PDB file of C-alpha atoms in Angstrom:
ATOM      1  CA  MET K   7       8.718 222.039  81.502  1.00  0.00           C
ATOM      2  CA  HIS K   8       8.867 220.321  78.219  1.00  0.00           C
ATOM      3  CA  ASP K   9       5.410 219.080  77.242  1.00  0.00           C
ATOM      4  CA  LYS K  10       6.076 215.231  75.972  1.00  0.00           C
ATOM      5  CA  LEU K  11       7.594 212.617  77.895  1.00  0.00           C
ATOM      6  CA  VAL K  12      11.666 212.319  77.950  1.00  0.00           C
ATOM      7  CA  ALA K  13      13.673 209.329  77.585  1.00  0.00           C
ATOM      8  CA  LEU K  14      17.298 208.746  78.580  1.00  0.00           C
ATOM      9  CA  VAL K  15      19.551 205.906  76.700  1.00  0.00           C
ATOM     10  CA  THR K  16      22.986 205.384  77.727  1.00  0.00           C
ATOM     11  CA  GLY K  17      25.213 204.128  75.197  1.00  0.00           C
ATOM     12  CA  ALA K  18      22.874 205.274  72.697  1.00  0.00           C
ATOM     13  CA  ASN K  19      25.119 206.352  69.718  1.00  0.00           C
ATOM     14  CA  LYS K  20      25.110 202.832  68.561  1.00  0.00           C
ATOM     15  CA  GLY K  21      23.830 199.185  68.682  1.00  0.00           C
ATOM     16  CA  ILE K  22      20.729 198.440  70.516  1.00  0.00           C
ATOM     17  CA  GLY K  23      20.796 202.058  72.262  1.00  0.00           C
ATOM     18  CA  LEU K  24      20.765 203.713  69.304  1.00  0.00           C
ATOM     19  CA  GLN K  25      17.683 201.559  68.120  1.00  0.00           C
ATOM     20  CA  ILE K  26      15.946 201.892  71.234  1.00  0.00           C
ATOM     21  CA  ALA K  27      16.274 205.597  70.780  1.00  0.00           C
ATOM     22  CA  LYS K  28      14.694 205.432  66.961  1.00  0.00           C
ATOM     23  CA  GLU K  29      11.933 203.442  68.270  1.00  0.00           C
ATOM     24  CA  LEU K  30      11.172 205.614  71.606  1.00  0.00           C
ATOM     25  CA  ALA K  31      11.487 208.755  69.139  1.00  0.00           C
ATOM     26  CA  GLY K  32       8.945 207.397  66.787  1.00  0.00           C
ATOM     27  CA  ARG K  33       6.378 206.828  69.412  1.00  0.00           C
ATOM     28  CA  GLY K  34       6.577 210.559  70.002  1.00  0.00           C
ATOM     29  CA  LEU K  35       8.947 210.531  72.782  1.00  0.00           C
ATOM     30  CA  THR K  36      11.886 213.488  73.016  1.00  0.00           C
ATOM     31  CA  VAL K  37      15.057 210.969  73.633  1.00  0.00           C
ATOM     32  CA  LEU K  38      17.830 211.903  74.657  1.00  0.00           C
ATOM     33  CA  VAL K  39      20.904 210.517  73.068  1.00  0.00           C
ATOM     34  CA  GLY K  40      23.489 209.561  76.029  1.00  0.00           C
ATOM     35  CA  SER K  41      27.011 209.145  74.629  1.00  0.00           C
ATOM     36  CA  ARG K  42      30.743 209.671  76.030  1.00  0.00           C
ATOM     37  CA  ASN K  43      31.793 211.042  72.995  1.00  0.00           C
ATOM     38  CA  LEU K  44      29.302 214.282  72.070  1.00  0.00           C
ATOM     39  CA  GLU K  45      30.240 214.259  68.698  1.00  0.00           C
ATOM     40  CA  LEU K  46      29.136 210.788  68.080  1.00  0.00           C
ATOM     41  CA  GLY K  47      25.917 211.239  70.292  1.00  0.00           C
ATOM     42  CA  GLU K  48      25.362 214.595  67.949  1.00  0.00           C
ATOM     43  CA  ALA K  49      25.754 212.442  65.001  1.00  0.00           C
ATOM     44  CA  ALA K  50      23.561 209.462  66.249  1.00  0.00           C
ATOM     45  CA  ALA K  51      20.586 211.956  67.809  1.00  0.00           C
ATOM     46  CA  LYS K  52      20.470 213.014  63.863  1.00  0.00           C
ATOM     47  CA  SER K  53      19.852 209.740  62.550  1.00  0.00           C
ATOM     48  CA  VAL K  54      16.982 209.426  64.934  1.00  0.00           C
ATOM     49  CA  GLY K  55      15.348 212.703  64.181  1.00  0.00           C
ATOM     50  CA  SER K  56      13.801 215.859  65.259  1.00  0.00           C
ATOM     51  CA  GLY K  57      12.827 214.091  68.412  1.00  0.00           C
ATOM     52  CA  ALA K  58      16.101 213.684  69.659  1.00  0.00           C
ATOM     53  CA  ARG K  59      19.144 215.514  71.408  1.00  0.00           C
ATOM     54  CA  ALA K  60      22.595 214.458  72.296  1.00  0.00           C
ATOM     55  CA  VAL K  61      23.875 214.723  75.962  1.00  0.00           C
ATOM     56  CA  GLN K  62      27.213 213.700  77.200  1.00  0.00           C
ATOM     57  CA  LEU K  63      27.389 210.986  79.609  1.00  0.00           C
ATOM     58  CA  ASP K  64      30.279 208.916  80.783  1.00  0.00           C
ATOM     59  CA  VAL K  65      28.644 206.402  82.977  1.00  0.00           C
ATOM     60  CA  THR K  66      31.915 205.651  84.772  1.00  0.00           C
ATOM     61  CA  SER K  67      32.286 209.422  85.645  1.00  0.00           C
ATOM     62  CA  GLU K  68      30.719 210.954  88.221  1.00  0.00           C
ATOM     63  CA  ALA K  69      31.251 214.463  86.876  1.00  0.00           C
ATOM     64  CA  SER K  70      29.856 213.601  83.699  1.00  0.00           C
ATOM     65  CA  ILE K  71      26.779 212.194  85.216  1.00  0.00           C
ATOM     66  CA  ALA K  72      25.948 214.733  87.601  1.00  0.00           C
ATOM     67  CA  ALA K  73      26.435 217.469  84.741  1.00  0.00           C
ATOM     68  CA  ALA K  74      23.972 215.388  82.429  1.00  0.00           C
ATOM     69  CA  ALA K  75      21.399 215.183  85.105  1.00  0.00           C
ATOM     70  CA  ALA K  76      21.637 219.149  85.941  1.00  0.00           C
ATOM     71  CA  TRP K  77      21.706 219.897  81.996  1.00  0.00           C
ATOM     72  CA  ILE K  78      18.316 217.830  81.647  1.00  0.00           C
ATOM     73  CA  ARG K  79      16.509 219.528  84.609  1.00  0.00           C
ATOM     74  CA  ARG K  80      17.732 222.805  83.268  1.00  0.00           C
ATOM     75  CA  GLU K  81      16.967 222.407  79.658  1.00  0.00           C
ATOM     76  CA  LEU K  82      13.603 220.411  79.836  1.00  0.00           C
ATOM     77  CA  GLY K  83      12.832 220.146  83.570  1.00  0.00           C
ATOM     78  CA  ARG K  84      11.679 216.183  83.133  1.00  0.00           C
ATOM     79  CA  LEU K  85      12.642 212.721  82.710  1.00  0.00           C
ATOM     80  CA  ASP K  86       9.993 210.132  82.635  1.00  0.00           C
ATOM     81  CA  VAL K  87      12.197 206.911  81.274  1.00  0.00           C
ATOM     82  CA  LEU K  88      15.537 205.830  81.780  1.00  0.00           C
ATOM     83  CA  VAL K  89      17.196 203.093  79.955  1.00  0.00           C
ATOM     84  CA  ASN K  90      20.414 201.640  81.221  1.00  0.00           C
ATOM     85  CA  ASN K  91      21.763 200.491  78.075  1.00  0.00           C
ATOM     86  CA  ALA K  92      25.549 201.219  78.340  1.00  0.00           C
ATOM     87  CA  ALA K  93      27.749 198.242  78.508  1.00  0.00           C
ATOM     88  CA  ILE K  94      31.058 196.517  77.491  1.00  0.00           C
ATOM     89  CA  SER K  95      31.872 192.915  77.323  1.00  0.00           C
ATOM     90  CA  HIS K  96      35.799 193.299  78.175  1.00  0.00           C
ATOM     91  CA  ALA K  97      38.359 195.552  78.506  1.00  0.00           C
ATOM     92  CA  GLY K  98      40.521 194.594  75.647  1.00  0.00           C
ATOM     93  CA  LYS K  99      41.662 195.708  72.673  1.00  0.00           C
ATOM     94  CA  PRO K 100      38.596 196.692  69.790  1.00  0.00           C
ATOM     95  CA  GLY K 101      38.077 193.683  67.414  1.00  0.00           C
ATOM     96  CA  THR K 102      39.992 190.911  69.354  1.00  0.00           C
ATOM     97  CA  PRO K 103      38.522 187.810  68.343  1.00  0.00           C
ATOM     98  CA  PHE K 104      35.311 186.654  70.180  1.00  0.00           C
ATOM     99  CA  GLU K 105      37.031 183.227  70.755  1.00  0.00           C
ATOM    100  CA  GLU K 106      39.919 184.973  72.473  1.00  0.00           C
ATOM    101  CA  LEU K 107      37.712 187.064  74.445  1.00  0.00           C
ATOM    102  CA  LEU K 108      35.746 183.593  76.002  1.00  0.00           C
ATOM    103  CA  LYS K 109      39.155 182.278  76.294  1.00  0.00           C
ATOM    104  CA  ALA K 110      40.472 185.065  78.245  1.00  0.00           C
ATOM    105  CA  SER K 111      37.659 185.916  80.731  1.00  0.00           C
ATOM    106  CA  ARG K 112      37.626 182.323  82.088  1.00  0.00           C
ATOM    107  CA  PRO K 113      37.857 182.633  86.049  1.00  0.00           C
ATOM    108  CA  SER K 114      40.830 181.010  86.128  1.00  0.00           C
ATOM    109  CA  VAL K 115      42.361 183.584  83.845  1.00  0.00           C
ATOM    110  CA  ALA K 116      40.829 186.767  83.934  1.00  0.00           C
ATOM    111  CA  PRO K 117      42.589 189.722  84.704  1.00  0.00           C
ATOM    112  CA  VAL K 118      41.122 191.257  87.756  1.00  0.00           C
ATOM    113  CA  ALA K 119      41.651 194.939  86.511  1.00  0.00           C
ATOM    114  CA  GLU K 120      39.332 193.561  83.663  1.00  0.00           C
ATOM    115  CA  VAL K 121      36.584 192.200  85.786  1.00  0.00           C
ATOM    116  CA  ARG K 122      36.774 195.553  87.912  1.00  0.00           C
ATOM    117  CA  ALA K 123      36.672 197.736  84.519  1.00  0.00           C
ATOM    118  CA  VAL K 124      33.421 195.575  83.188  1.00  0.00           C
ATOM    119  CA  PHE K 125      32.000 195.976  86.558  1.00  0.00           C
ATOM    120  CA  GLU K 126      32.560 199.569  86.702  1.00  0.00           C
ATOM    121  CA  THR K 127      30.412 200.381  83.619  1.00  0.00           C
ATOM    122  CA  ASN K 128      28.117 197.437  83.957  1.00  0.00           C
ATOM    123  CA  VAL K 129      27.024 197.775  87.506  1.00  0.00           C
ATOM    124  CA  PHE K 130      28.331 200.703  89.509  1.00  0.00           C
ATOM    125  CA  GLY K 131      27.183 203.048  86.117  1.00  0.00           C
ATOM    126  CA  VAL K 132      24.176 201.694  86.429  1.00  0.00           C
ATOM    127  CA  ILE K 133      23.817 202.337  90.112  1.00  0.00           C
ATOM    128  CA  ALA K 134      25.533 205.884  89.557  1.00  0.00           C
ATOM    129  CA  VAL K 135      22.989 206.954  86.685  1.00  0.00           C
ATOM    130  CA  THR K 136      20.133 205.755  88.517  1.00  0.00           C
ATOM    131  CA  GLN K 137      20.763 207.401  91.572  1.00  0.00           C
ATOM    132  CA  ALA K 138      21.334 210.755  89.523  1.00  0.00           C
ATOM    133  CA  MET K 139      18.239 210.662  87.564  1.00  0.00           C
ATOM    134  CA  LEU K 140      15.761 209.540  90.329  1.00  0.00           C
ATOM    135  CA  PRO K 141      15.056 213.107  91.458  1.00  0.00           C
ATOM    136  CA  LEU K 142      13.726 213.513  88.030  1.00  0.00           C
ATOM    137  CA  LEU K 143      12.111 210.429  87.737  1.00  0.00           C
ATOM    138  CA  ARG K 144      10.061 210.545  91.019  1.00  0.00           C
ATOM    139  CA  GLU K 145       8.621 214.110  89.724  1.00  0.00           C
ATOM    140  CA  ALA K 146       7.446 212.048  86.520  1.00  0.00           C
ATOM    141  CA  PRO K 147       3.790 211.052  86.139  1.00  0.00           C
ATOM    142  CA  ALA K 148       5.029 207.549  85.545  1.00  0.00           C
ATOM    143  CA  GLY K 149       8.992 206.884  85.745  1.00  0.00           C
ATOM    144  CA  ARG K 150      10.423 203.961  84.269  1.00  0.00           C
ATOM    145  CA  ILE K 151      13.678 202.455  84.595  1.00  0.00           C
ATOM    146  CA  VAL K 152      14.845 199.503  81.984  1.00  0.00           C
ATOM    147  CA  ASN K 153      17.961 197.776  82.707  1.00  0.00           C
ATOM    148  CA  VAL K 154      19.251 196.149  79.658  1.00  0.00           C
ATOM    149  CA  SER K 155      20.673 192.925  81.053  1.00  0.00           C
ATOM    150  CA  SER K 156      21.373 189.408  79.367  1.00  0.00           C
ATOM    151  CA  GLU K 157      20.094 185.930  79.729  1.00  0.00           C
ATOM    152  CA  VAL K 158      23.713 184.736  80.269  1.00  0.00           C
ATOM    153  CA  GLY K 159      23.231 186.566  83.857  1.00  0.00           C
ATOM    154  CA  SER K 160      20.704 184.018  84.893  1.00  0.00           C
ATOM    155  CA  LEU K 161      22.223 181.859  87.398  1.00  0.00           C
ATOM    156  CA  ALA K 162      19.514 179.317  86.916  1.00  0.00           C
ATOM    157  CA  ARG K 163      20.559 178.905  83.551  1.00  0.00           C
ATOM    158  CA  GLN K 164      24.303 179.274  84.021  1.00  0.00           C
ATOM    159  CA  ARG K 165      23.549 175.606  86.255  1.00  0.00           C
ATOM    160  CA  ASP K 166      21.513 174.127  83.405  1.00  0.00           C
ATOM    161  CA  PRO K 167      23.854 171.868  81.885  1.00  0.00           C
ATOM    162  CA  SER K 168      21.105 171.951  78.835  1.00  0.00           C
ATOM    163  CA  ASN K 169      21.527 175.705  78.027  1.00  0.00           C
ATOM    164  CA  PRO K 170      23.929 176.041  74.882  1.00  0.00           C
ATOM    165  CA  HIS K 171      24.883 179.409  76.356  1.00  0.00           C
ATOM    166  CA  ARG K 172      26.109 179.092  79.497  1.00  0.00           C
ATOM    167  CA  MET K 173      29.747 179.959  79.923  1.00  0.00           C
ATOM    168  CA  PRO K 174      32.436 180.101  82.514  1.00  0.00           C
ATOM    169  CA  ASN K 175      33.190 183.997  82.533  1.00  0.00           C
ATOM    170  CA  ALA K 176      34.474 186.293  85.305  1.00  0.00           C
ATOM    171  CA  ALA K 177      33.207 189.575  84.179  1.00  0.00           C
ATOM    172  CA  TYR K 178      30.421 190.306  81.446  1.00  0.00           C
ATOM    173  CA  VAL K 179      27.882 187.259  82.583  1.00  0.00           C
ATOM    174  CA  PRO K 180      28.633 187.842  86.498  1.00  0.00           C
ATOM    175  CA  SER K 181      28.035 191.659  85.610  1.00  0.00           C
ATOM    176  CA  LYS K 182      24.294 190.850  84.496  1.00  0.00           C
ATOM    177  CA  THR K 183      24.026 188.581  87.281  1.00  0.00           C
ATOM    178  CA  ALA K 184      24.525 191.668  89.561  1.00  0.00           C
ATOM    179  CA  LEU K 185      22.878 194.066  87.219  1.00  0.00           C
ATOM    180  CA  ASN K 186      19.784 192.040  88.041  1.00  0.00           C
ATOM    181  CA  ALA K 187      20.174 191.598  91.441  1.00  0.00           C
ATOM    182  CA  ILE K 188      20.504 195.790  91.356  1.00  0.00           C
ATOM    183  CA  THR K 189      17.235 195.701  89.194  1.00  0.00           C
ATOM    184  CA  VAL K 190      15.304 193.910  92.184  1.00  0.00           C
ATOM    185  CA  ALA K 191      16.758 196.088  94.746  1.00  0.00           C
ATOM    186  CA  PHE K 192      15.970 199.746  93.203  1.00  0.00           C
ATOM    187  CA  ALA K 193      12.206 198.177  92.306  1.00  0.00           C
ATOM    188  CA  ASN K 194      11.806 196.613  95.872  1.00  0.00           C
ATOM    189  CA  GLU K 195      12.903 200.250  97.099  1.00  0.00           C
ATOM    190  CA  LEU K 196      10.718 201.488  95.053  1.00  0.00           C
ATOM    191  CA  GLU K 197       7.193 199.884  95.355  1.00  0.00           C
ATOM    192  CA  GLY K 198       4.684 201.674  95.870  1.00  0.00           C
ATOM    193  CA  THR K 199       5.727 204.712  93.854  1.00  0.00           C
ATOM    194  CA  ARG K 200       5.034 205.580  90.211  1.00  0.00           C
ATOM    195  CA  ILE K 201       8.166 204.292  89.420  1.00  0.00           C
ATOM    196  CA  LYS K 202       8.572 200.725  87.810  1.00  0.00           C
ATOM    197  CA  VAL K 203      11.726 199.081  87.613  1.00  0.00           C
ATOM    198  CA  ASN K 204      12.632 196.031  85.340  1.00  0.00           C
ATOM    199  CA  ALA K 205      15.573 194.277  83.099  1.00  0.00           C
ATOM    200  CA  ALA K 206      14.868 193.329  79.847  1.00  0.00           C
ATOM    201  CA  CYS K 207      17.236 190.740  77.729  1.00  0.00           C
ATOM    202  CA  PRO K 208      17.443 191.457  74.264  1.00  0.00           C
ATOM    203  CA  GLY K 209      18.572 188.196  73.102  1.00  0.00           C
ATOM    204  CA  PHE K 210      22.079 187.253  71.150  1.00  0.00           C
ATOM    205  CA  THR K 211      22.460 190.833  69.326  1.00  0.00           C
ATOM    206  CA  ALA K 212      24.885 191.312  66.501  1.00  0.00           C
ATOM    207  CA  THR K 213      26.717 194.466  67.743  1.00  0.00           C
ATOM    208  CA  ASP K 214      30.184 195.298  68.795  1.00  0.00           C
ATOM    209  CA  LEU K 215      29.824 194.164  72.183  1.00  0.00           C
ATOM    210  CA  ASN K 216      30.203 190.616  70.683  1.00  0.00           C
ATOM    211  CA  ASN K 217      32.213 191.742  67.316  1.00  0.00           C
ATOM    212  CA  PHE K 218      28.814 191.111  65.629  1.00  0.00           C
ATOM    213  CA  ARG K 219      28.708 187.543  66.057  1.00  0.00           C
ATOM    214  CA  GLY K 220      25.071 187.557  67.420  1.00  0.00           C
ATOM    215  CA  THR K 221      22.392 186.176  65.607  1.00  0.00           C
ATOM    216  CA  ARG K 222      19.397 188.850  66.216  1.00  0.00           C
ATOM    217  CA  SER K 223      19.157 191.852  64.673  1.00  0.00           C
ATOM    218  CA  VAL K 224      18.983 195.486  66.687  1.00  0.00           C
ATOM    219  CA  GLU K 225      15.744 195.749  65.748  1.00  0.00           C
ATOM    220  CA  GLN K 226      14.997 192.581  67.398  1.00  0.00           C
ATOM    221  CA  GLY K 227      17.060 193.574  70.292  1.00  0.00           C
ATOM    222  CA  ALA K 228      15.271 196.828  70.762  1.00  0.00           C
ATOM    223  CA  ARG K 229      11.621 195.191  71.286  1.00  0.00           C
ATOM    224  CA  GLU K 230      11.543 194.336  74.988  1.00  0.00           C
ATOM    225  CA  PRO K 231      13.278 197.394  76.459  1.00  0.00           C
ATOM    226  CA  VAL K 232      10.764 199.466  74.437  1.00  0.00           C
ATOM    227  CA  ARG K 233       8.059 197.529  75.482  1.00  0.00           C
ATOM    228  CA  LEU K 234       9.096 197.495  79.353  1.00  0.00           C
ATOM    229  CA  ALA K 235       9.923 201.703  78.564  1.00  0.00           C
ATOM    230  CA  LEU K 236       6.435 202.249  77.672  1.00  0.00           C
ATOM    231  CA  LEU K 237       4.640 200.199  80.506  1.00  0.00           C
ATOM    232  CA  ASP K 238       1.211 201.359  81.387  1.00  0.00           C
ATOM    233  CA  ALA K 239       0.136 201.866  85.202  1.00  0.00           C
ATOM    234  CA  ASN K 240      -0.784 197.861  85.294  1.00  0.00           C
ATOM    235  CA  GLY K 241       2.356 197.073  83.891  1.00  0.00           C
ATOM    236  CA  PRO K 242       4.852 195.015  86.296  1.00  0.00           C
ATOM    237  CA  THR K 243       7.950 196.056  88.118  1.00  0.00           C
ATOM    238  CA  GLY K 244      10.817 194.138  89.113  1.00  0.00           C
ATOM    239  CA  THR K 245      10.546 191.638  86.450  1.00  0.00           C
ATOM    240  CA  PHE K 246      13.640 189.932  84.311  1.00  0.00           C
ATOM    241  CA  SER K 247      12.199 188.922  80.745  1.00  0.00           C
ATOM    242  CA  ASN K 248      12.729 188.905  77.196  1.00  0.00           C
ATOM    243  CA  GLU K 249      10.198 189.184  74.174  1.00  0.00           C
ATOM    244  CA  GLU K 250       9.289 185.678  74.636  1.00  0.00           C
ATOM    245  CA  GLY K 251       8.321 186.493  78.510  1.00  0.00           C
ATOM    246  CA  PRO K 252       9.929 186.127  81.727  1.00  0.00           C
ATOM    247  CA  LEU K 253      13.154 184.704  82.640  1.00  0.00           C
ATOM    248  CA  PRO K 254      14.562 183.100  85.842  1.00  0.00           C
ATOM    249  CA  TRP K 255      16.511 185.106  87.903  1.00  0.00           C
TER     250      TRP K 255
END
């Protein structure tokens, strides 16, 4: 069995996921860079350093998820941290102006096929990957699951008229609300085990998810997911937070 803590970060070939991978590797963990495209994952792993390895992982493919779990057990024999970072904001053409994306995702006009596609990655993908990795995490001395969510998924914030970030959105926003619910469900089921499950909001970070319109750097966005990934035995489970503190569900 591998003698270092092992972390798997999904969607880690770029953006916040890549930065999370770099920071966990910098703290001495062996980091598995999950990427749909293995070549892109391998290039990202090289940028992380010698403590990283690439693994092909498409969170919407049962075969890919099963193969990744089998590879981790065969090659390393352990998994201590799972960061469910892979997400999409829409299923349209890359480079579509941010304002157009917002208009097209309104509940009154959003194509149902687009909503399904976003949920497939952001919600069902998280469930599928977590289920596949749970046998390894249960064997870990202190398993940690971090779901990268968003403050826009907070129902309380979306109903607050003073919130400048609330938006009528039928896909990305409710997918993060559902992800928060899944976080609570896993945390409740795993209470009493050595596994802690939490949701992290990175803030409005500049990535291709928002056509780089975000106001925060990936370094800032990675802080809370990394903190939750490295919680000690006294850390919480079933929480939703950003680097400033707890967020309302």
